[in-house]
mmCIF file of C-alpha atoms in Angstrom:
data_model
loop_
_atom_site.group_PDB
_atom_site.id
_atom_site.type_symbol
_atom_site.label_atom_id
_atom_site.label_comp_id
_atom_site.label_asym_id
_atom_site.label_seq_id
_atom_site.Cartn_x
_atom_site.Cartn_y
_atom_site.Cartn_z
ATOM 1 C CA MET P 868 37.845 76.767 10.704
ATOM 2 C CA GLN P 869 37.088 73.296 12.098
ATOM 3 C CA SER P 870 39.780 71.695 14.232
ATOM 4 C CA PHE P 871 41.161 68.231 13.528
ATOM 5 C CA ALA P 872 39.533 66.927 16.738
ATOM 6 C CA TYR P 873 36.184 68.302 15.529
ATOM 7 C CA LYS P 874 36.563 66.434 12.237
ATOM 8 C CA VAL P 875 37.439 63.202 14.047
ATOM 9 C CA LYS P 876 34.374 63.397 16.293
ATOM 10 C CA SER P 877 32.157 64.243 13.332
ATOM 11 C CA GLU P 878 33.426 61.120 11.562
ATOM 12 C CA LEU P 879 32.744 59.003 14.665
ATOM 13 C CA CYS P 880 29.193 60.336 14.889
ATOM 14 C CA ARG P 881 28.409 58.761 11.514
ATOM 15 C CA ALA P 882 28.560 55.296 13.119
ATOM 16 C CA PRO P 883 25.012 53.845 13.346
ATOM 17 C CA VAL P 884 23.213 53.490 16.696
ATOM 18 C CA ASN P 885 21.636 50.075 16.153
ATOM 19 C CA ARG P 886 22.616 47.259 18.515
ATOM 20 C CA LEU P 887 21.384 47.686 22.067
ATOM 21 C CA CYS P 888 24.558 46.266 23.649
ATOM 22 C CA CYS P 889 26.767 48.649 21.658
ATOM 23 C CA ALA P 890 24.522 51.641 22.380
ATOM 24 C CA ARG P 891 24.824 50.919 26.109
ATOM 25 C CA ALA P 892 28.591 50.424 25.837
ATOM 26 C CA GLU P 893 28.993 53.727 23.979
ATOM 27 C CA ALA P 894 26.776 55.545 26.485
ATOM 28 C CA TYR P 895 28.871 53.949 29.254
ATOM 29 C CA GLY P 896 32.041 55.452 27.756
ATOM 30 C CA VAL P 897 30.304 58.819 27.366
ATOM 31 C CA LEU P 898 29.221 58.855 31.017
ATOM 32 C CA LEU P 899 32.572 57.794 32.485
ATOM 33 C CA TYR P 900 34.318 60.563 30.514
ATOM 34 C CA CYS P 901 31.677 63.311 30.616
ATOM 35 C CA ASN P 902 31.676 66.397 32.815
ATOM 36 C CA THR P 903 29.525 65.000 35.659
ATOM 37 C CA PHE P 904 28.313 61.469 36.428
ATOM 38 C CA HIS P 905 27.176 60.596 39.946
ATOM 39 C CA ALA P 906 24.019 59.604 41.815
ATOM 40 C CA GLN P 907 22.590 63.149 41.778
ATOM 41 C CA GLU P 908 23.334 64.298 38.237
ATOM 42 C CA VAL P 909 24.494 63.518 34.736
ATOM 43 C CA ARG P 910 25.851 66.524 32.859
ATOM 44 C CA ILE P 911 27.375 66.289 29.387
ATOM 45 C CA ILE P 912 28.832 69.408 27.760
ATOM 46 C CA THR P 913 30.012 69.476 24.159
ATOM 47 C CA GLU P 914 30.789 72.042 21.478
ATOM 48 C CA ASN P 915 30.354 69.547 18.634
ATOM 49 C CA PRO P 916 26.826 69.839 17.161
ATOM 50 C CA GLU P 917 27.047 66.386 15.571
ATOM 51 C CA PHE P 918 27.819 64.755 18.919
ATOM 52 C CA ALA P 919 25.010 66.846 20.397
ATOM 53 C CA ALA P 920 22.626 65.459 17.756
ATOM 54 C CA ARG P 921 23.798 61.899 18.497
ATOM 55 C CA LEU P 922 23.352 61.998 22.283
ATOM 56 C CA PRO P 923 19.503 61.953 22.443
ATOM 57 C CA ARG P 924 19.362 59.037 19.950
ATOM 58 C CA LEU P 925 22.082 57.190 21.875
ATOM 59 C CA PHE P 926 20.387 57.521 25.287
ATOM 60 C CA GLN P 927 16.983 56.682 23.849
ATOM 61 C CA ARG P 928 18.393 53.461 22.384
ATOM 62 C CA ALA P 929 20.547 52.590 25.426
ATOM 63 C CA PHE P 930 18.131 53.418 28.263
ATOM 64 C CA SER P 931 14.790 54.279 26.604
ATOM 65 C CA MET P 932 14.920 57.689 28.217
ATOM 66 C CA LYS P 933 15.179 61.363 27.352
ATOM 67 C CA PHE P 934 17.399 64.020 28.882
ATOM 68 C CA ASP P 935 15.807 66.346 31.438
ATOM 69 C CA ARG P 936 17.640 69.254 29.857
ATOM 70 C CA VAL P 937 18.755 69.637 26.261
ATOM 71 C CA PRO P 938 20.189 72.645 24.391
ATOM 72 C CA ASP P 939 17.813 75.125 22.826
ATOM 73 C CA PRO P 940 17.194 74.070 19.186
ATOM 74 C CA LYS P 941 18.344 77.545 18.138
ATOM 75 C CA GLU P 942 21.741 76.911 19.734
ATOM 76 C CA SER P 943 24.313 75.430 17.356
ATOM 77 C CA ARG P 944 27.542 76.927 18.673
ATOM 78 C CA GLY P 945 29.295 77.257 22.002
ATOM 79 C CA LYS P 946 28.728 74.902 24.909
ATOM 80 C CA LEU P 947 25.773 72.572 24.420
ATOM 81 C CA ILE P 948 24.554 71.116 27.733
ATOM 82 C CA PHE P 949 22.634 67.864 28.338
ATOM 83 C CA GLN P 950 21.478 67.025 31.839
ATOM 84 C CA ILE P 951 19.650 64.326 33.796
ATOM 85 C CA THR P 952 18.618 65.042 37.387
ATOM 86 C CA ASP P 953 15.521 62.836 37.756
ATOM 87 C CA PRO P 954 16.384 60.369 40.605
ATOM 88 C CA GLU P 955 14.506 57.504 38.965
ATOM 89 C CA LYS P 956 16.343 57.922 35.644
ATOM 90 C CA LEU P 957 19.713 58.203 37.398
ATOM 91 C CA SER P 958 19.007 55.068 39.423
ATOM 92 C CA ARG P 959 18.146 53.131 36.255
ATOM 93 C CA ILE P 960 21.367 54.233 34.527
ATOM 94 C CA ILE P 961 23.557 53.459 37.542
ATOM 95 C CA SER P 962 21.963 50.046 38.054
ATOM 96 C CA GLN P 963 22.357 49.270 34.349
ATOM 97 C CA PHE P 964 26.141 49.451 34.751
ATOM 98 C CA GLY P 965 26.219 47.254 37.861
ATOM 99 C CA TYR P 966 26.680 49.997 40.450
ATOM 100 C CA ASP P 967 24.691 50.515 43.632
ATOM 101 C CA ALA P 968 22.915 53.867 43.480
ATOM 102 C CA LYS P 969 22.577 53.928 47.278
ATOM 103 C CA GLN P 970 26.330 53.829 47.854
ATOM 104 C CA ASN P 971 28.963 56.460 47.269
ATOM 105 C CA LEU P 972 30.006 55.816 43.675
ATOM 106 C CA VAL P 973 33.633 54.945 43.003
ATOM 107 C CA LEU P 974 33.304 54.378 39.297
ATOM 108 C CA HIS P 975 35.257 51.603 37.647
ATOM 109 C CA VAL P 976 34.868 49.847 34.306
ATOM 110 C CA ASN P 977 32.407 46.942 34.402
ATOM 111 C CA PHE P 978 34.124 44.669 31.874
ATOM 112 C CA GLY P 979 31.069 42.413 31.871
ATOM 113 C CA MET P 980 29.472 44.987 29.561
ATOM 114 C CA LEU P 981 32.459 44.895 27.192
ATOM 115 C CA GLU P 982 32.798 41.194 26.479
ATOM 116 C CA GLU P 983 32.124 41.567 22.757
ATOM 117 C CA GLU P 984 34.655 43.264 20.469
ATOM 118 C CA CYS P 985 31.957 45.545 19.028
ATOM 119 C CA CYS P 986 31.042 46.717 22.538
ATOM 120 C CA ARG P 987 34.664 47.512 23.430
ATOM 121 C CA ILE P 988 34.943 49.601 20.275
ATOM 122 C CA ALA P 989 31.674 51.392 21.065
ATOM 123 C CA PHE P 990 32.859 52.045 24.647
ATOM 124 C CA LEU P 991 36.118 53.604 23.450
ATOM 125 C CA ARG P 992 34.228 55.674 20.881
ATOM 126 C CA GLY P 993 31.935 57.036 23.594
ATOM 127 C CA ALA P 994 34.878 57.833 25.878
ATOM 128 C CA PHE P 995 36.637 59.743 23.102
ATOM 129 C CA LEU P 996 33.502 61.623 22.015
ATOM 130 C CA SER P 997 32.918 62.728 25.595
ATOM 131 C CA GLY P 998 36.394 63.270 27.043
ATOM 132 C CA GLY P 999 38.863 62.906 24.196
ATOM 133 C CA SER P 1000 40.915 65.272 22.086
ATOM 134 C CA VAL P 1001 43.520 64.928 19.349
ATOM 135 C CA THR P 1002 45.996 67.482 18.008
ATOM 136 C CA ASP P 1003 46.312 68.417 14.344
ATOM 137 C CA PRO P 1004 49.019 66.038 13.007
ATOM 138 C CA GLU P 1005 50.527 68.886 10.998
ATOM 139 C CA LYS P 1006 51.613 70.365 14.341
ATOM 140 C CA ARG P 1007 52.378 67.337 16.529
ATOM 141 C CA TYR P 1008 51.099 63.905 17.513
ATOM 142 C CA HIS P 1009 48.989 63.865 20.672
ATOM 143 C CA LEU P 1010 45.720 62.122 21.583
ATOM 144 C CA GLU P 1011 44.279 62.024 25.084
ATOM 145 C CA LEU P 1012 41.294 60.877 27.143
ATOM 146 C CA ALA P 1013 40.534 62.789 30.347
ATOM 147 C CA THR P 1014 38.205 61.826 33.225
ATOM 148 C CA THR P 1015 37.724 62.635 36.903
ATOM 149 C CA HIS P 1016 37.311 58.914 37.654
ATOM 150 C CA ALA P 1017 40.861 57.705 38.336
ATOM 151 C CA GLN P 1018 39.972 54.006 38.705
ATOM 152 C CA ALA P 1019 38.073 53.992 35.408
ATOM 153 C CA SER P 1020 41.052 55.651 33.719
ATOM 154 C CA ARG P 1021 43.455 52.983 35.018
ATOM 155 C CA GLU P 1022 41.159 50.213 33.787
ATOM 156 C CA LEU P 1023 40.705 51.840 30.391
ATOM 157 C CA SER P 1024 44.489 52.039 30.142
ATOM 158 C CA ALA P 1025 44.666 48.295 30.859
ATOM 159 C CA LEU P 1026 42.079 47.666 28.134
ATOM 160 C CA LEU P 1027 44.191 49.603 25.625
ATOM 161 C CA MET P 1028 47.271 47.626 26.678
ATOM 162 C CA GLU P 1029 45.368 44.419 25.881
ATOM 163 C CA MET P 1030 44.724 45.889 22.425
ATOM 164 C CA GLU P 1031 48.527 46.281 22.016
ATOM 165 C CA MET P 1032 48.522 50.041 22.473
ATOM 166 C CA SER P 1033 50.681 51.578 25.214
ATOM 167 C CA PRO P 1034 49.191 54.793 26.614
ATOM 168 C CA ARG P 1035 50.923 57.004 29.140
ATOM 169 C CA SER P 1036 49.175 58.513 32.154
ATOM 170 C CA VAL P 1037 49.317 61.810 34.011
ATOM 171 C CA CYS P 1038 47.227 63.602 36.662
ATOM 172 C CA ARG P 1039 46.167 67.218 36.157
ATOM 173 C CA GLY P 1040 44.552 68.440 39.313
ATOM 174 C CA GLY P 1041 41.492 66.263 39.830
ATOM 175 C CA THR P 1042 41.614 64.842 36.311
ATOM 176 C CA THR P 1043 43.359 61.649 35.184
ATOM 177 C CA VAL P 1044 44.600 61.699 31.599
ATOM 178 C CA ILE P 1045 45.805 58.823 29.459
ATOM 179 C CA TYR P 1046 47.492 59.843 26.240
ATOM 180 C CA PHE P 1047 49.445 58.771 23.162
ATOM 181 C CA LYS P 1048 52.299 60.655 21.506
ATOM 182 C CA GLN P 1049 53.297 57.977 18.989
ATOM 183 C CA SER P 1050 51.582 58.464 15.638
ATOM 184 C CA GLU P 1051 51.232 54.683 15.132
ATOM 185 C CA TYR P 1052 49.192 54.250 18.329
ATOM 186 C CA ILE P 1053 46.994 57.231 17.461
ATOM 187 C CA GLU P 1054 46.362 55.804 13.987
ATOM 188 C CA ASP P 1055 45.488 52.394 15.485
ATOM 189 C CA PHE P 1056 43.194 53.926 18.114
ATOM 190 C CA LEU P 1057 41.259 56.062 15.628
ATOM 191 C CA THR P 1058 40.940 53.159 13.186
ATOM 192 C CA HIS P 1059 39.629 50.903 15.967
ATOM 193 C CA ILE P 1060 36.928 53.317 17.140
ATOM 194 C CA GLY P 1061 35.641 54.089 13.645
ATOM 195 C CA ALA P 1062 37.612 57.043 12.278
ATOM 196 C CA PRO P 1063 39.753 55.496 9.497
ATOM 197 C CA ALA P 1064 39.674 58.694 7.413
ATOM 198 C CA ALA P 1065 41.217 60.647 10.301
ATOM 199 C CA ALA P 1066 43.828 57.902 10.766
ATOM 200 C CA MET P 1067 44.681 58.203 7.073
ATOM 201 C CA ASP P 1068 45.061 61.975 7.482
ATOM 202 C CA ILE P 1069 47.691 61.333 10.170
ATOM 203 C CA MET P 1070 49.541 58.870 7.922
ATOM 204 C CA THR P 1071 49.478 61.380 5.056
ATOM 205 C CA ALA P 1072 50.708 64.196 7.304
ATOM 206 C CA LYS P 1073 53.541 61.965 8.528
ATOM 207 C CA VAL P 1074 54.627 61.135 4.965
ATOM 208 C CA ASP P 1075 54.482 64.823 4.002
ATOM 209 C CA LYS P 1076 56.650 65.725 7.004
ATOM 210 C CA GLU P 1077 59.205 63.055 6.098
ATOM 211 C CA ILE P 1078 59.356 64.323 2.510
ATOM 212 C CA ARG P 1079 59.786 67.938 3.680
ATOM 213 C CA ASN P 1080 62.416 66.934 6.231
ATOM 214 C CA GLY P 1081 64.273 64.920 3.589
ATOM 215 C CA ALA P 1082 64.188 67.855 1.181
ATOM 216 C CA ASN P 1083 65.410 70.210 3.910
ATOM 217 C CA ARG P 1084 68.251 67.853 4.835
ATOM 218 C CA ALA P 1085 69.266 67.565 1.174
ATOM 219 C CA MET P 1086 69.118 71.340 0.749
ATOM 220 C CA ASN P 1087 71.165 71.887 3.918
ATOM 221 C CA CYS P 1088 73.711 69.355 2.713
ATOM 222 C CA ASP P 1089 73.898 71.064 -0.676
ATOM 223 C CA MET P 1090 74.335 74.450 0.964
ATOM 224 C CA ALA P 1091 77.095 73.061 3.189
ATOM 225 C CA ASN P 1092 78.882 71.693 0.128
ATOM 226 C CA VAL P 1093 78.501 75.003 -1.710
ATOM 227 C CA ASN P 1094 79.874 76.924 1.262
ATOM 228 C CA LYS P 1095 82.768 74.483 1.566
ATOM 229 C CA THR P 1096 83.571 74.953 -2.148
ATOM 230 C CA LEU P 1097 83.420 78.741 -1.874
ATOM 231 C CA ASP P 1098 85.624 78.788 1.231
ATOM 232 C CA ALA P 1099 88.230 76.603 -0.472
ATOM 233 C CA ALA P 1100 88.104 78.746 -3.627
ATOM 234 C CA GLN P 1101 88.619 81.908 -1.571
ATOM 235 C CA GLU P 1102 91.664 80.387 0.131
ATOM 236 C CA GLN P 1103 93.070 79.397 -3.281
ATOM 237 C CA ARG P 1104 92.515 82.884 -4.756
ATOM 238 C CA GLU P 1105 94.259 84.526 -1.803
ATOM 239 C CA ALA P 1106 97.251 82.193 -2.292
ATOM 240 C CA ILE P 1107 97.370 83.004 -6.036
ATOM 241 C CA GLU P 1108 97.204 86.758 -5.381
ATOM 242 C CA LYS P 1109 100.012 86.429 -2.837
ATOM 243 C CA LEU P 1110 102.189 84.587 -5.331
ATOM 244 C CA HIS P 1111 101.372 87.120 -8.063
ATOM 245 C CA ASN P 1112 102.174 90.119 -5.847
ATOM 246 C CA LYS P 1113 105.526 88.621 -4.926
ATOM 247 C CA GLY P 1114 106.354 87.877 -8.568
ATOM 248 C CA LYS P 1115 106.494 84.149 -7.905
ATOM 249 C CA LEU P 1116 103.518 83.027 -9.971
ATOM 250 C CA ASP P 1117 105.304 83.430 -13.325
ATOM 251 C CA LEU P 1118 108.132 81.210 -12.071
ATOM 252 C CA LEU P 1119 105.855 78.194 -11.578
ATOM 253 C CA PRO P 1120 105.261 75.478 -14.228
ATOM 254 C CA GLU P 1121 102.837 76.393 -17.027
ATOM 255 C CA LYS P 1122 100.243 73.850 -15.854
ATOM 256 C CA ILE P 1123 100.209 75.422 -12.394
ATOM 257 C CA GLN P 1124 99.908 78.902 -13.928
ATOM 258 C CA GLN P 1125 97.000 77.703 -16.099
ATOM 259 C CA THR P 1126 95.272 76.390 -12.968
ATOM 260 C CA ALA P 1127 95.789 79.740 -11.234
ATOM 261 C CA ARG P 1128 94.322 81.653 -14.180
ATOM 262 C CA LEU P 1129 91.246 79.385 -14.274
ATOM 263 C CA ARG P 1130 90.654 79.792 -10.543
ATOM 264 C CA MET P 1131 90.814 83.577 -10.777
ATOM 265 C CA LEU P 1132 88.511 83.507 -13.793
ATOM 266 C CA TYR P 1133 85.971 81.092 -12.266
ATOM 267 C CA PRO P 1134 85.957 81.634 -8.478
ATOM 268 C CA GLU P 1135 82.588 79.897 -7.984
ATOM 269 C CA LEU P 1136 83.377 76.579 -9.715
ATOM 270 C CA SER P 1137 84.142 73.331 -7.911
ATOM 271 C CA LEU P 1138 87.398 71.468 -8.605
ATOM 272 C CA THR P 1139 85.522 69.013 -10.837
ATOM 273 C CA GLN P 1140 84.065 71.835 -12.919
ATOM 274 C CA LEU P 1141 87.400 73.634 -13.010
ATOM 275 C CA ALA P 1142 89.162 70.469 -14.194
ATOM 276 C CA GLU P 1143 86.822 70.346 -17.203
ATOM 277 C CA LYS P 1144 87.871 73.899 -18.155
ATOM 278 C CA CYS P 1145 91.535 72.887 -18.565
ATOM 279 C CA ASP P 1146 92.981 72.452 -22.036
ATOM 280 C CA PRO P 1147 93.147 69.522 -22.283
ATOM 281 C CA PRO P 1148 90.681 68.585 -19.479
ATOM 282 C CA VAL P 1149 92.145 66.885 -16.420
ATOM 283 C CA THR P 1150 90.769 64.828 -13.544
ATOM 284 C CA LYS P 1151 89.545 66.248 -10.256
ATOM 285 C CA SER P 1152 92.455 64.500 -8.521
ATOM 286 C CA CYS P 1153 94.926 66.227 -10.833
ATOM 287 C CA MET P 1154 93.304 69.610 -10.264
ATOM 288 C CA ASN P 1155 93.388 69.036 -6.509
ATOM 289 C CA HIS P 1156 97.116 68.237 -6.721
ATOM 290 C CA ARG P 1157 97.807 71.487 -8.611
ATOM 291 C CA MET P 1158 95.813 73.532 -6.089
ATOM 292 C CA ARG P 1159 97.761 71.996 -3.212
ATOM 293 C CA LYS P 1160 100.980 72.968 -5.025
ATOM 294 C CA LEU P 1161 99.797 76.586 -5.263
ATOM 295 C CA LEU P 1162 98.899 76.659 -1.561
ATOM 296 C CA GLU P 1163 102.254 75.149 -0.582
ATOM 297 C CA GLU P 1164 104.173 77.737 -2.645
ATOM 298 C CA ALA P 1165 102.161 80.542 -1.056
ATOM 299 C CA LYS P 1166 102.906 79.218 2.456
ATOM 300 C CA LYS P 1167 106.628 79.346 1.731
ATOM 301 C CA LEU P 1168 106.285 83.118 1.405
#
């Protein structure tokens, strides 16, 4: 069965690879959040066949180049590996993003490549496709982006803050993770990067949860009321039996005796329902007064 994250990435992969600037921005996000990106190697590993099908088209459009290693065409499951080790290709990619291939790379986000709104969206889409995950909203709300490049992660977090989303950050070993736990931010993020259907799934799941929780609360409240009614009825029956055993019940007014007979006959009914059984019917307040009288007489014993 496909995971929710798989479905999200499949939806994102339906976005066209047309504009050169957006293709480069998306590839930039992919590289900053992939498994390996430095001056000696690019290595991208995915288990999503649709993302795997998108990568060669994306890199061809962004850099006019092919991967040095691609998965075997017969492979459609498990880890699918794409690799570039050719020094000339790596130098072209690194230079494209404004880095110096001859220096030790400390990767940061070159915001000059993300000036247009469409490019920022493409960049975030690439980052999520490469290093993102999202939990099934039926279980909990959690979306994260993980990279080994701490500076890039901090700058991506700042970009999301500018977009009025507030991610949190945590370090796991050598990986920096920014994440959302609020459903509203996850919905906004997925809608922004081109997965509105997935965002709608989260909204629907949230509504379903609220309906179920409301029904459970109502049921729990009803059960509490039922238990309260049964406990009160049991106390009343015990008082009536005590009065009867002591021969005191027959000495009480007829209306009180009638109330006692009804309670013994209908132990499960509420006071309102019991009041309707009286001949003539009485109010709940009246029935409550009679029950208190029975309890008081029993306490005297």
